[in-house]
Coordinates of C-alpha atoms and ligand atoms in Angstrom, one line a residue:
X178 CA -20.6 25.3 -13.1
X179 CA -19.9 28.4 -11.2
X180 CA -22.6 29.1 -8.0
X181 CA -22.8 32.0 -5.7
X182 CA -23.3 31.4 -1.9
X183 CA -23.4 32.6 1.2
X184 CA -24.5 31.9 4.9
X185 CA -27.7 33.0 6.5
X186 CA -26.9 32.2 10.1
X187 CA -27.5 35.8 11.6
X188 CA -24.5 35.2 14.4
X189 CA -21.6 33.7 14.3
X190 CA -18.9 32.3 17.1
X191 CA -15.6 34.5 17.7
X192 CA -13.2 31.7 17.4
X193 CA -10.7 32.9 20.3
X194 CA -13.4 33.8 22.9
X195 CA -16.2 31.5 21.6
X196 CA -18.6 35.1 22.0
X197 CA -21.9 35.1 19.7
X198 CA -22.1 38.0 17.6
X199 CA -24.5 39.2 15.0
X200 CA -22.4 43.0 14.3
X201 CA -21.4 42.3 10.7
X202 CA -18.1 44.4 10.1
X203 CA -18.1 43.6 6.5
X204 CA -18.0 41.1 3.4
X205 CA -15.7 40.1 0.7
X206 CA -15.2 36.7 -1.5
X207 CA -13.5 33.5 -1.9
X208 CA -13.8 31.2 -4.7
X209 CA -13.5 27.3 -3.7
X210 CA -13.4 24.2 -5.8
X211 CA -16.8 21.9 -4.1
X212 CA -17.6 18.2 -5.5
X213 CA -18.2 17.4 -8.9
X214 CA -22.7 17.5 -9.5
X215 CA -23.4 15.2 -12.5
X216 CA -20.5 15.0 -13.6
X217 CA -19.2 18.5 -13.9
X218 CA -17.1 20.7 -12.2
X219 CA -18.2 23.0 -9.4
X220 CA -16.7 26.6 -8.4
X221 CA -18.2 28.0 -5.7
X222 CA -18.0 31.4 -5.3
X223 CA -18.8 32.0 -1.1
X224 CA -19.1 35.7 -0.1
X225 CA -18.0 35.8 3.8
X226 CA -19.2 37.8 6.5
X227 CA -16.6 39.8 9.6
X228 CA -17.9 40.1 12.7
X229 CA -17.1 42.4 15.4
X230 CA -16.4 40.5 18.5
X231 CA -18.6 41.8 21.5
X232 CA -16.4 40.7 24.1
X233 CA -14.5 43.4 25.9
X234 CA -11.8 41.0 27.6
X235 CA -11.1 39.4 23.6
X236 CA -8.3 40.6 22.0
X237 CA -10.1 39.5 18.8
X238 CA -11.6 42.8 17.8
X239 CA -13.2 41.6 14.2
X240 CA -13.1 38.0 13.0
X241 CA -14.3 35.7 10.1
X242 CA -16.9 33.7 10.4
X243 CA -16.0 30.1 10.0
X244 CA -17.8 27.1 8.2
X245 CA -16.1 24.1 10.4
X246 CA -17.9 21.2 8.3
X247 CA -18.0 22.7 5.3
X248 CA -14.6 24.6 4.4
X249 CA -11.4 24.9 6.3
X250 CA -10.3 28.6 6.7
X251 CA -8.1 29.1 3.8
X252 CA -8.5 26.1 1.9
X253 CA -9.5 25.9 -1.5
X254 CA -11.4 23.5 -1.8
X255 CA -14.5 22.3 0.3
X256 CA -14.0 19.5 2.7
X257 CA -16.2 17.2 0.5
X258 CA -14.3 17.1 -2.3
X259 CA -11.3 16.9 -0.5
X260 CA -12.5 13.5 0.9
X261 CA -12.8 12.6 -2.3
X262 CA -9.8 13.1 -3.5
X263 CA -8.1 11.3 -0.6
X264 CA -10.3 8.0 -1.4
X265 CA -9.8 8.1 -5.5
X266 CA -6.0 8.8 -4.4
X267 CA -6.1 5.4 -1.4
X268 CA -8.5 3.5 -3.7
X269 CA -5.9 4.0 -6.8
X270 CA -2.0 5.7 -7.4
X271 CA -0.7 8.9 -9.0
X272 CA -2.0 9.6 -12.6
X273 CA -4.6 6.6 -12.5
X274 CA -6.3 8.5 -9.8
X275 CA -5.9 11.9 -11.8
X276 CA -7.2 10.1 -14.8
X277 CA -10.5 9.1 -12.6
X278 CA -10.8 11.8 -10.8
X279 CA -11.4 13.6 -14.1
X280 CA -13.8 11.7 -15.3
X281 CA -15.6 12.1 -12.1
X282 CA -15.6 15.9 -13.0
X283 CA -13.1 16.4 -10.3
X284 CA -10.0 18.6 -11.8
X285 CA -6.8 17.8 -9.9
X286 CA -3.1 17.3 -10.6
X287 CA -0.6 14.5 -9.1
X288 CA 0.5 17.4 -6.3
X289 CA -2.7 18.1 -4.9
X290 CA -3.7 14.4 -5.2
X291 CA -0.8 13.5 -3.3
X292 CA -0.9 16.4 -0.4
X293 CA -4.7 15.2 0.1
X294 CA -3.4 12.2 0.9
X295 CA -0.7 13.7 3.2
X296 CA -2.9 15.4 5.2
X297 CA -4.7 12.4 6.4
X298 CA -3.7 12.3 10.1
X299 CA -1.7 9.5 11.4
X300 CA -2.9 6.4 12.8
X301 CA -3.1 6.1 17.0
X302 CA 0.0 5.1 18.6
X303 CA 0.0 1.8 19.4
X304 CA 1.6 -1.0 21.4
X305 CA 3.7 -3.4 19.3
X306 CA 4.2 -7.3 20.1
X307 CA 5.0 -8.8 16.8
X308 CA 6.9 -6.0 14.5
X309 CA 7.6 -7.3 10.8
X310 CA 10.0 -5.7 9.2
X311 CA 11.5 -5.4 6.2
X312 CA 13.2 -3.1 3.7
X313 CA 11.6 -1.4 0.2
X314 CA 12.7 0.5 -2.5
X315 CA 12.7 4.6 -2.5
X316 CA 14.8 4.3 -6.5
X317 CA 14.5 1.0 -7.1
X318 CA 18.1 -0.5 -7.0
X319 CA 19.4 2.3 -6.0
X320 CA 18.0 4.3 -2.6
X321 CA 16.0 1.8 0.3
X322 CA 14.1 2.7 3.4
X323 CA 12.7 0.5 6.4
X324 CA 9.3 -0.3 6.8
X325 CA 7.8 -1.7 10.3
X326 CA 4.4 -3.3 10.2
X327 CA 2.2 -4.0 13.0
X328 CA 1.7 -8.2 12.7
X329 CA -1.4 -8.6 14.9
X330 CA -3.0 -5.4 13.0
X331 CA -1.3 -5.1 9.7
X332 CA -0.7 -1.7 9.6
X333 CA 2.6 0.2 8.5
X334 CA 3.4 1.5 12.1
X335 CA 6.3 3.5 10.9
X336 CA 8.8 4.1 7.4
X337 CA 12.5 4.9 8.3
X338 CA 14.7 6.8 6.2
X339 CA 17.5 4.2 5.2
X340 CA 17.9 0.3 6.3
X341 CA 20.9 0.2 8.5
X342 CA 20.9 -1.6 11.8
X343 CA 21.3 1.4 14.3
X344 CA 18.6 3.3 12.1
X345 CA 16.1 0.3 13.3
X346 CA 17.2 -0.2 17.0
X347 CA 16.8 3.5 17.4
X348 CA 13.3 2.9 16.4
X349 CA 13.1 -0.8 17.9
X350 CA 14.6 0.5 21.3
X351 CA 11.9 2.9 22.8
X352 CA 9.2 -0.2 22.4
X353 CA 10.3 -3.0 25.0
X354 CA 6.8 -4.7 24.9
X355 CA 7.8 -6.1 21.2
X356 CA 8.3 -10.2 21.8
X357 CA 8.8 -10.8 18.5
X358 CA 10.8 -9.5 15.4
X359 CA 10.3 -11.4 12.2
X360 CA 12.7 -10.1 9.7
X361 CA 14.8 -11.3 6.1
X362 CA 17.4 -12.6 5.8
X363 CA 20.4 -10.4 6.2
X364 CA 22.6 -9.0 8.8
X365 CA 21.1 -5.5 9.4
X366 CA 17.9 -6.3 10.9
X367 CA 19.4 -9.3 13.0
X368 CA 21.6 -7.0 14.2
X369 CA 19.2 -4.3 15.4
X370 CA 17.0 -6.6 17.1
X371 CA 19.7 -8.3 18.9
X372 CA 21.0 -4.5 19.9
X373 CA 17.7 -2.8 20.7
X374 CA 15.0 -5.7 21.4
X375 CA 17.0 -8.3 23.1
X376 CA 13.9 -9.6 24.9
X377 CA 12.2 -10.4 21.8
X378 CA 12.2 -13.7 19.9
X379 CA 14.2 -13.1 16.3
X380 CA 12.4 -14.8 13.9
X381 CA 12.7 -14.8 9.7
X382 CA 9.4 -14.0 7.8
X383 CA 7.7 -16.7 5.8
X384 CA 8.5 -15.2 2.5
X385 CA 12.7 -15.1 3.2
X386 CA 12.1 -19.0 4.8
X387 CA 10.3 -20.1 1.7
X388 CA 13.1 -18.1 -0.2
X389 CA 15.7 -19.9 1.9
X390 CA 13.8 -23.7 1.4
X391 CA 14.1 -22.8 -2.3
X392 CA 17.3 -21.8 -2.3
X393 CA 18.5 -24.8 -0.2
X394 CA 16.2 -27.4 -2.7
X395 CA 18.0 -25.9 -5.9
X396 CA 21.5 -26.5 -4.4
X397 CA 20.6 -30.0 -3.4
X398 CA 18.9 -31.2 -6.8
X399 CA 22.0 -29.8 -8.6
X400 CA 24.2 -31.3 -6.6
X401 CA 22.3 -34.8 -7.0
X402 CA 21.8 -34.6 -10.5
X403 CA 23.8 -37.2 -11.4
X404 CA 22.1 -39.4 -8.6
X405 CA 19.0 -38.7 -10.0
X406 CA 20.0 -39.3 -13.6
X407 CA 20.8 -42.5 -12.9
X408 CA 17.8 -43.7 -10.2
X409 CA 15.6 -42.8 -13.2
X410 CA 17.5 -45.1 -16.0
X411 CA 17.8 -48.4 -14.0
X412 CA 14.9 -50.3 -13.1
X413 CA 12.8 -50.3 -10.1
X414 CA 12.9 -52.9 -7.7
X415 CA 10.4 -55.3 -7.5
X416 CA 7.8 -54.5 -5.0
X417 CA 5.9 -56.6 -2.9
X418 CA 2.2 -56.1 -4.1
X419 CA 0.4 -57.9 -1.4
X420 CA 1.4 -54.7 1.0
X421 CA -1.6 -52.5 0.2
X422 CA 0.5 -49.8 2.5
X423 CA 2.7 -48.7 -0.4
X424 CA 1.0 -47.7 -4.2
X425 CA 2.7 -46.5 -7.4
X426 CA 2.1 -42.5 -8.2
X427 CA -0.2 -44.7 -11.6
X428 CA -2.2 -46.1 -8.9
X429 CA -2.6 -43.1 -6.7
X430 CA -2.9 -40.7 -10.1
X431 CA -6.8 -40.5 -11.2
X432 CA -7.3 -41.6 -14.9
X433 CA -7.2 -39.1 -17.1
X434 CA -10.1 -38.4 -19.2
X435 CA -9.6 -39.3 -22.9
X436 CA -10.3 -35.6 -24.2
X437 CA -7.7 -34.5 -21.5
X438 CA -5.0 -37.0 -22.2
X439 CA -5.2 -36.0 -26.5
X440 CA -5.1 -32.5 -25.9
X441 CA -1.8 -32.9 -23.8
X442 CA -0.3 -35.5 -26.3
X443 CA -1.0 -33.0 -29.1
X444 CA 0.7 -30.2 -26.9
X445 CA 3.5 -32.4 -26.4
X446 CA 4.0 -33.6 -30.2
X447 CA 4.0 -29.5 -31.2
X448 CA 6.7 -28.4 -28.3
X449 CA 8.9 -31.8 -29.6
X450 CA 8.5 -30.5 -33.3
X451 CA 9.6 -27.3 -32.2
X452 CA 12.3 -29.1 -30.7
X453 CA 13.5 -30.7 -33.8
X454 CA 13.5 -27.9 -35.7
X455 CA 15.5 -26.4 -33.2
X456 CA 18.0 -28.8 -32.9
X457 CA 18.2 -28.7 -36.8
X458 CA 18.7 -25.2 -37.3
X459 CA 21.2 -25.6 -34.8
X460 CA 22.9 -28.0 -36.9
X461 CA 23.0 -25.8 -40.0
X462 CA 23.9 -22.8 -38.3
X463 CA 27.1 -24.9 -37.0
Ligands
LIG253 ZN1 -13.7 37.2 20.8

């Protein structure tokens, strides 16, 4: 859908002076992409007046009118439909958002998606207490940066380059009001906070102590297999039952309902006849 358009404000501002002037100079045309209208795709075609600038002391002789809200001067595409752009590119990724934006009658390509998205400005500096941070994957396996998040907020406050201790305490060092640095588990980090933030508590991030708990749990069972191979075969120990303090996992356990308990016998039976006919394939493949 192709429309024509144009202004009809008789003035317009000189945008180094700020000078109201209605002396057109002349016209010519720009076409602009606008936001899809039911569904289909919208070229605008915006004829655009010069103005002569009135004021003596401007060095601005002629100048193009501008449309601040609408269009920025030499974009092509209006401001509208550049906003959204940048939400179908936030809201999804790469060619699912070209893929949508399509269908929303919006015609785009992973570039433009992605320099919409680009040319969202940066958030307010801000003060950080608690910094997380943690590395991520430019290549997966292959090429890592650093990425710092704001605890109390949760917002990405910066994304460094590479993960290697003085790359951090460069960016750690200019913040002294950080108190705490929760990190993983490795050396790189540790070492840049304890370079660059040595005021602030060093802590490691739930996700690496939960990794390390796991970690520490496997080691142990394996090591107590044996142990626990043999607590399970010999019998238990008779308990005194008057204590009502202690109770078997039977007693603490709610029955199981009926319909409940057949449906996981007949799961188990079918994974133990797998089992069997595993073991005797095994046996003639041997
Ligand atoms: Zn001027």
């Amino acid at each position: 859908m192709s429309l024509t358009v144009r202004a009809t404000y008789p003035t317009s501002c000189c945008p180094l002076c700020g000078g109201v002037s209605s002396s057109i100079h002349s016209h010519y045309r720009r076409r602009l992409s606008d936001a899809s209208c039911v569904g289909r795709k919208v070229q605008l075609c915006l004829t655009i007046r010069r103005f002569y600038c009135r004021n003596r002391l401007c060095e601005r002789k002629v100048f193009t009118e501008r449309f601040p809200r609408f269009a920025k001067p030499w974009a092509r595409m209006t401001i509208r439909l550049s906003e959204h752009l940048q939400a179908v590119g936030l809201a999804t990724s790469g060619r699912g958002g070209i893929r949508l934006a399509v269908r929303l009658g919006m015609q785009t390509d992973r570039q433009t998606l992605l320099r919409r998205i680009m040319a969202l400005p940066d958030l307010p500096e801000e003060s950080v207490l608690y910094v997380g941070i943690d590395d991520f994957a430019f290549r997966r396996g292959q090429r890592f940066g650093t990425v710092l998040v704001n605890l109390e907020t949760h917002h990405i406050v910066d994304l460094l380059p590479d993960r290697q201790a003085v790359t951090a305490a460069a960016w750690i060092k200019p913040h002294p009001e950080i108190m705490v640095v929760s990190r993983d588990r490795g050396g790189e980090y540790a070492k840049a906070a304890a370079m660059a933030a040595p005021q602030a508590t060093d802590v490691a991030d739930r996700f690496h102590i939960l990794k390390n708990l796991t970690e520490a749990l496997q080691l142990l069972l394996g090591r107590s297999l044996e142990e626990i191979k043999l607590a399970s075969q010999t019998p238990e120990p008779h308990q005194d039952t008057s204590s009502k303090a202690v109770i078997t996992v039977e007693e603490w356990r709610p029955k199981e309902p009926t319909h409940v308990q057949r449906a996981r016998l007949a799961r188990r039976s079918g994974r133990y006849a797998r089992y069997q006919q595993m073991v005797e394939l095994r046996g003639t493949c041997g």
